[in-house]
XYZ file of C-alpha atoms in Angstrom:
495
model
C 119.977 93.030 71.472
C 120.973 91.041 75.022
C 122.513 92.945 77.480
C 126.345 91.848 77.889
C 127.266 93.301 81.317
C 123.825 92.623 82.935
C 124.076 88.735 81.533
C 128.046 88.142 82.771
C 126.571 90.153 86.244
C 124.079 87.146 86.144
C 126.256 84.693 85.598
C 128.859 85.793 88.123
C 126.692 85.525 91.388
C 125.486 81.868 90.898
C 126.015 79.645 93.324
C 129.270 76.891 92.370
C 130.527 73.901 94.753
C 127.699 72.053 96.095
C 124.398 70.445 95.705
C 121.515 72.529 94.975
C 118.522 71.844 94.474
C 115.223 72.839 93.813
C 111.452 72.464 94.144
C 109.368 74.591 91.440
C 105.651 73.835 92.047
C 102.784 76.115 89.938
C 100.221 77.240 92.648
C 97.618 76.383 91.038
C 95.481 73.963 93.709
C 96.149 71.229 95.988
C 99.516 69.406 96.755
C 98.787 65.939 95.371
C 100.910 62.544 96.233
C 102.667 62.871 93.079
C 104.494 66.770 93.893
C 104.971 65.925 97.265
C 106.953 62.859 96.600
C 108.995 65.202 94.105
C 109.764 67.699 96.681
C 110.632 64.710 99.174
C 112.990 63.684 96.798
C 114.706 66.513 96.002
C 114.755 67.399 99.865
C 116.611 64.797 100.245
C 118.936 64.659 97.580
C 119.612 68.125 98.553
C 119.842 66.626 102.827
C 121.989 63.340 101.871
C 124.437 65.547 100.453
C 124.612 68.362 102.856
C 122.928 70.736 99.644
C 120.634 73.531 99.367
C 116.957 72.990 98.778
C 115.489 76.011 96.510
C 111.724 76.722 97.078
C 110.663 78.536 93.528
C 107.052 79.617 92.534
C 106.582 79.367 88.918
C 103.582 80.913 88.205
C 103.975 81.998 84.484
C 100.900 80.385 83.570
C 98.092 82.912 84.983
C 94.829 81.710 83.657
C 95.610 78.721 86.208
C 96.908 80.255 89.588
C 94.322 79.359 92.147
C 94.082 81.435 95.342
C 95.989 80.511 98.399
C 97.124 77.897 96.555
C 100.929 79.419 97.628
C 99.521 79.311 101.454
C 99.540 75.000 100.816
C 102.475 75.093 99.440
C 104.441 76.774 102.948
C 102.291 74.874 105.271
C 102.424 71.088 103.329
C 106.769 72.144 102.926
C 106.504 73.303 107.013
C 104.258 70.541 107.918
C 106.275 67.562 106.325
C 109.475 69.266 107.671
C 110.750 69.967 104.024
C 112.307 73.413 105.370
C 114.343 75.274 102.226
C 117.426 77.386 102.558
C 116.551 79.745 99.392
C 112.746 80.826 98.552
C 110.379 84.065 97.857
C 109.672 83.560 101.642
C 113.673 83.520 103.140
C 115.047 85.306 100.175
C 118.621 84.089 99.106
C 121.382 85.259 96.956
C 119.546 84.561 93.127
C 116.271 85.434 93.574
C 113.678 86.509 92.822
C 111.917 83.435 93.193
C 108.695 83.673 91.934
C 109.028 83.975 87.734
C 107.200 86.645 87.113
C 109.391 88.584 89.126
C 111.885 87.217 86.801
C 109.928 88.325 83.611
C 112.337 90.979 82.320
C 115.222 88.152 82.805
C 113.964 85.688 80.298
C 113.930 88.558 77.029
C 117.259 88.511 77.759
C 118.179 85.038 77.085
C 115.397 84.333 74.329
C 117.218 87.351 72.441
C 120.917 85.481 73.393
C 119.228 82.724 71.547
C 118.312 84.560 68.508
C 121.745 86.013 68.486
C 123.429 82.649 69.043
C 121.202 81.024 66.236
C 119.488 79.017 68.724
C 115.948 80.759 68.381
C 113.696 82.917 66.143
C 110.870 85.451 65.968
C 108.188 83.751 64.457
C 104.789 85.532 63.308
C 101.854 83.844 62.298
C 98.795 84.715 63.217
C 98.623 81.497 65.674
C 101.050 82.302 67.955
C 99.217 85.389 68.903
C 98.405 83.625 72.335
C 101.542 82.264 73.109
C 100.229 79.058 72.521
C 101.485 76.127 69.642
C 98.539 74.988 68.169
C 99.339 70.925 68.173
C 99.866 71.127 64.684
C 102.652 73.258 64.099
C 105.245 72.370 61.978
C 108.355 74.083 61.392
C 108.896 73.026 58.204
C 106.126 75.555 57.465
C 107.113 78.452 59.306
C 109.000 81.084 56.971
C 110.030 82.750 60.069
C 112.819 80.446 60.099
C 114.684 81.909 56.942
C 113.557 85.371 58.138
C 117.376 87.097 58.728
C 117.384 88.655 61.860
C 117.431 92.001 60.707
C 114.120 91.045 58.790
C 112.429 89.756 62.043
C 113.678 92.722 63.721
C 112.102 95.168 61.364
C 108.627 93.635 61.586
C 108.858 93.404 65.428
C 109.930 97.246 65.539
C 106.778 97.749 63.462
C 104.740 96.275 66.027
C 103.474 92.659 64.314
C 102.887 90.152 67.451
C 105.519 87.459 68.189
C 106.431 84.349 69.876
C 110.517 83.505 69.895
C 110.472 79.859 69.709
C 113.363 77.383 70.031
C 114.868 76.633 66.676
C 115.582 73.404 66.918
C 118.320 70.867 64.188
C 116.796 68.739 61.065
C 118.870 66.542 61.260
C 120.740 63.517 63.754
C 119.765 62.826 67.119
C 120.102 64.384 70.524
C 121.315 61.977 73.315
C 120.267 62.945 76.742
C 121.431 61.410 80.066
C 118.819 60.528 82.883
C 120.159 59.137 86.581
C 116.719 56.700 86.491
C 116.794 56.238 82.875
C 119.924 55.773 81.727
C 121.008 57.637 77.866
C 117.890 58.429 75.763
C 118.046 59.074 71.822
C 115.643 60.977 70.050
C 115.776 61.758 66.707
C 115.496 65.398 66.124
C 113.397 66.256 63.539
C 110.730 64.063 66.096
C 110.894 68.102 68.086
C 109.656 70.708 67.054
C 109.933 74.085 67.555
C 109.280 74.890 70.923
C 107.705 78.442 72.026
C 110.820 80.024 74.391
C 108.520 83.341 74.800
C 105.355 84.124 74.540
C 103.123 87.355 72.477
C 102.971 89.063 76.246
C 106.631 88.601 77.167
C 106.210 85.510 79.525
C 107.860 82.790 79.077
C 106.767 78.932 78.467
C 107.080 76.594 81.316
C 110.294 74.745 79.217
C 112.174 77.599 78.778
C 111.642 79.255 82.348
C 113.025 76.288 83.717
C 115.875 75.961 81.447
C 117.214 79.443 82.897
C 116.249 79.874 86.096
C 117.958 76.291 86.953
C 120.722 77.828 85.323
C 121.056 81.477 87.152
C 119.865 79.589 90.166
C 122.761 76.781 90.131
C 120.710 74.200 90.237
C 122.692 70.928 89.946
C 120.118 67.810 90.010
C 117.055 68.783 88.097
C 114.264 65.925 89.975
C 110.698 65.468 87.807
C 108.085 62.937 86.847
C 108.926 60.627 83.663
C 106.430 62.857 82.241
C 108.644 65.101 81.295
C 111.032 63.089 79.807
C 110.008 63.466 76.167
C 110.514 67.050 77.063
C 113.848 66.950 77.863
C 115.587 66.797 74.907
C 114.979 70.447 74.342
C 116.374 71.654 77.320
C 119.276 69.805 76.829
C 119.608 71.494 73.419
C 118.579 74.414 75.143
C 121.534 73.780 77.003
C 123.701 73.583 74.677
C 122.811 76.511 72.844
C 123.743 78.337 76.033
C 126.767 76.336 76.683
C 126.147 75.569 80.053
C 126.364 73.188 81.826
C 123.749 70.339 82.151
C 122.300 69.324 85.423
C 121.507 66.025 86.762
C 118.070 64.961 85.396
C 116.151 62.859 87.792
C 112.895 61.554 86.248
C 110.480 59.570 88.431
C 107.914 57.320 87.794
C 104.319 58.098 87.829
C 102.062 57.274 90.903
C 99.163 55.093 89.752
C 96.174 53.566 91.692
C 93.630 50.497 91.318
C 91.141 52.229 89.355
C 87.841 50.884 92.205
C 85.272 50.555 89.174
C 87.547 49.160 86.148
C 90.043 47.551 89.063
C 92.815 48.541 86.049
C 95.948 50.607 87.252
C 95.812 54.714 86.577
C 97.841 57.391 87.193
C 96.752 58.898 90.449
C 93.951 62.035 89.959
C 92.538 64.614 92.066
C 89.402 64.556 89.793
C 89.278 61.112 89.880
C 88.603 61.429 93.532
C 91.752 60.203 95.205
C 93.478 61.921 97.722
C 95.731 65.188 97.771
C 98.041 65.701 100.981
C 95.246 67.959 103.021
C 92.572 65.516 102.247
C 95.439 62.428 103.444
C 95.343 64.854 106.548
C 92.083 65.218 107.264
C 91.081 61.363 106.927
C 93.315 61.037 109.748
C 96.727 60.207 108.352
C 99.559 61.328 110.621
C 102.317 63.730 108.255
C 105.037 61.530 109.688
C 103.343 58.389 107.871
C 102.544 60.067 104.813
C 105.308 61.103 104.421
C 107.640 57.686 104.964
C 105.112 56.046 103.138
C 105.455 58.900 100.330
C 109.559 58.155 99.578
C 108.933 54.335 99.191
C 106.498 54.924 96.357
C 108.664 54.477 94.111
C 111.946 54.756 95.844
C 114.136 51.706 97.528
C 116.843 51.637 100.077
C 117.199 47.851 100.239
C 116.597 45.698 103.066
C 113.112 44.652 104.624
C 113.378 48.230 107.113
C 109.945 50.603 105.718
C 109.751 52.602 109.024
C 112.001 55.415 108.567
C 112.173 59.151 110.099
C 112.750 61.671 107.912
C 116.591 62.518 108.965
C 117.135 58.931 108.553
C 115.603 59.181 104.973
C 117.959 61.887 104.185
C 120.953 59.526 105.683
C 120.120 56.617 103.497
C 118.678 58.025 100.283
C 120.663 57.340 97.031
C 118.622 58.318 93.599
C 120.037 55.023 92.406
C 117.152 53.535 94.343
C 114.792 55.384 92.123
C 112.846 52.834 90.261
C 111.777 52.915 86.776
C 108.446 50.909 87.341
C 105.165 53.096 88.326
C 104.835 53.361 92.326
C 101.093 51.886 93.083
C 99.919 53.991 95.808
C 97.927 51.869 98.133
C 95.614 53.075 100.650
C 95.918 50.381 102.406
C 99.130 49.957 103.259
C 99.428 54.260 103.779
C 96.612 52.542 107.480
C 99.183 49.846 107.945
C 101.995 52.360 108.199
C 100.137 54.761 110.158
C 99.366 52.302 112.790
C 102.689 51.931 113.030
C 103.591 55.762 113.917
C 100.937 55.747 116.324
C 101.578 53.103 118.347
C 105.029 54.485 118.728
C 104.051 57.742 120.071
C 104.683 59.031 123.365
C 101.403 58.440 125.475
C 101.473 62.159 125.655
C 101.969 62.874 121.931
C 98.558 60.286 120.781
C 96.821 62.174 123.298
C 97.364 65.684 121.828
C 96.713 64.081 118.617
C 94.058 62.048 119.342
C 92.291 64.673 121.905
C 90.495 66.852 119.190
C 88.553 63.410 117.850
C 87.808 62.453 121.461
C 86.444 65.309 121.648
C 84.316 65.340 118.510
C 82.243 62.658 120.422
C 83.061 62.735 123.815
C 81.444 66.616 124.692
C 81.414 66.134 128.491
C 84.183 67.714 130.150
C 84.111 65.489 132.839
C 85.130 62.917 130.956
C 89.471 62.776 131.605
C 90.077 62.620 127.226
C 93.733 61.277 128.305
C 92.087 58.251 129.454
C 90.134 57.771 126.703
C 93.383 58.131 124.191
C 95.403 55.623 126.511
C 92.745 53.003 126.162
C 92.616 53.815 121.840
C 96.670 54.027 121.114
C 97.276 50.378 120.252
C 93.913 49.653 118.861
C 93.484 52.729 116.190
C 94.929 52.411 113.098
C 93.789 56.362 111.792
C 92.908 59.007 114.126
C 89.354 59.412 111.898
C 88.382 55.942 113.238
C 88.339 57.240 117.276
C 84.509 59.424 117.470
C 82.779 56.134 116.490
C 85.080 54.179 119.096
C 84.209 56.477 121.826
C 80.975 58.193 121.585
C 79.313 55.757 124.150
C 81.627 57.775 126.847
C 79.243 60.639 125.804
C 76.010 58.753 125.880
C 74.870 54.998 126.154
C 73.693 54.199 122.662
C 70.424 52.620 122.543
C 70.974 49.316 122.213
C 69.344 45.408 121.925
C 69.477 43.825 125.729
C 70.832 40.545 122.877
C 74.348 41.817 123.428
C 74.551 39.794 126.501
C 73.776 37.024 124.817
C 77.570 35.781 124.379
C 78.968 32.453 123.171
C 82.337 32.377 124.347
C 81.731 34.083 127.896
C 78.771 31.606 128.019
C 76.144 34.673 129.132
C 72.122 34.883 128.019
C 70.382 37.893 129.144
C 68.706 36.474 132.259
C 71.856 35.852 133.707
C 73.113 38.532 132.560
C 70.558 41.220 134.568
C 71.026 38.410 137.518
C 75.247 39.548 137.857
C 74.203 42.899 137.573
C 71.907 43.224 140.348
C 74.540 41.255 142.608
C 77.161 43.471 140.893
C 75.557 46.578 141.462
C 75.431 47.047 145.623
C 79.162 45.940 146.033
C 79.722 48.584 143.462
C 77.994 51.482 145.325
C 80.007 50.468 148.058
C 83.658 50.542 146.926
C 86.097 52.559 148.767
C 87.630 53.544 146.064
C 86.753 53.729 142.208
C 90.438 52.867 140.326
C 91.122 49.424 138.426
C 92.561 47.839 141.063
C 89.592 48.003 142.994
C 86.994 47.838 140.387
C 89.181 44.187 138.967
C 89.462 43.005 142.937
C 84.813 43.162 142.574
C 84.783 41.397 139.518
C 87.501 38.792 139.784
C 85.535 38.181 143.533
C 82.223 37.220 142.358
C 83.144 34.942 139.327
C 84.892 33.205 142.536
C 82.258 33.069 144.348
C 80.224 32.054 141.480
C 82.715 29.587 140.389
C 82.870 31.054 136.502
C 85.458 32.764 134.546
C 85.966 36.280 134.784
C 84.754 36.310 131.383
C 80.905 36.081 132.711
C 80.869 38.767 135.224
C 83.393 41.638 132.391
C 80.751 40.873 129.645
C 77.294 41.855 131.255
C 78.974 44.770 132.479
C 80.753 46.433 129.407
C 77.460 45.618 127.704
C 75.505 47.911 130.627
C 78.123 50.116 130.666
C 78.583 50.850 126.413
C 75.809 49.396 124.864
C 78.611 47.771 122.447
C 80.204 44.521 121.448
C 83.392 45.987 120.834
C 85.198 48.359 122.959
C 88.689 49.972 122.983
C 89.339 48.630 126.424
C 87.540 46.181 128.750
C 84.786 47.248 131.496
C 87.868 48.131 134.539
C 89.026 50.680 132.147
C 85.822 51.770 130.849
C 84.043 52.110 134.431
C 87.153 53.459 135.902
C 86.374 56.601 132.848
C 82.847 56.645 133.297
C 83.117 57.169 137.162
C 81.162 56.051 139.802
C 78.145 57.530 139.447
C 77.331 57.411 135.579
C 78.862 53.250 135.969
C 75.917 52.807 138.412
C 73.366 55.147 136.628
C 73.919 52.706 133.433
C 74.037 49.655 135.607
C 70.658 50.192 136.871
C 69.108 51.736 133.229
C 70.421 47.654 131.980
C 68.320 46.326 134.592
C 65.506 48.093 133.347
C 65.015 46.495 130.354
C 64.940 42.759 131.513
């Protein structure tokens, strides 16, 4: 029998009067893009309304738990700025915020449903594991016909059982979703789902309803794949006599399969990136968050770039689309480039520094000066090492690079230019952009040629690359006098 006083005390502590949302991940691995989007939309709904955002860890599926996954959840939310007001680490008025810590709660509510006639004990052999076999038919379950006394007696005798929801056999159930509108399902299509397994732990569907009610959740955000379960949730809420929260089902996040060209759901198993993969691949967290916000939601208008606080101001459930969203890595790269270019020079230098040092080990080379060359020329941080490795060591290059049609240079002419440049650079009184540029432009003027005909040979000699971030002047300044002259002398030995 359920404890009436305990149930009343639980009801009394439920917060009322404001928007309360929750992100309730299972600690089963990485944070995929769909999870991140759910967390983001949930957070935005709460912040837009001045409400509370709750983190709840759903760990009842013990067989799928992954060590360290809870830490991934905390770290990802923190990095993305999705601060929670209540949760396992910060506490709150309706804890515990980890489902296994609430284990005893679910039995009370399952027993309450039995008392109300909305659930029953099932003693079928296949229920010992606590999971449906997939072909369970409530019509064939003799346990539905047991009286309460008969079921109590069998349970008291030690027979293993699960508690199932008693679905109505006639009529239909209609529920409302903020995105999809009213959806009606014939009750005969609904199976008597398990609520409490034989080990005493609740199923996902039951624990969600109980916990959302007891935590005062007003808006439930989840993937569209849960639409089929929504009628069962509704029937549970109605059986308890509880207020039904606002459902917000989000369409799937799709990706174009590289082999078939067809759209499919994102999947880590298929090599699609998680949030952590994207960060490791050189994307900035604010760019990822901004892009993910637009995967299935539109603020209206042409604007695309929003800070997290700006998203909270403009987010509206009615902008969520029913159509599947397509994750486009090229579009994300565009967003990332916009964010990189909008950073302050100091912030970009901090972000780029570790990537520069992957390639440029020489401490005498100023990473900050290299970063200044990169900011307007970088789309992803992972591009940086291959762009700047020539600062550390001159690559083995072909003299053919001295040939450049647009600059009107060839190998003999380039070597002649370098031969003339060498003494001028050796005698340069101050090694900075102004004086370096002056030497190069004065030589071009004296030779009666365009600046490029002097700049190109110098760039090749000191970088060994046809494409570089920054031009010959900036690169020579960063390399310094001694290294620049050494590389020019080396180039002259190759002619």
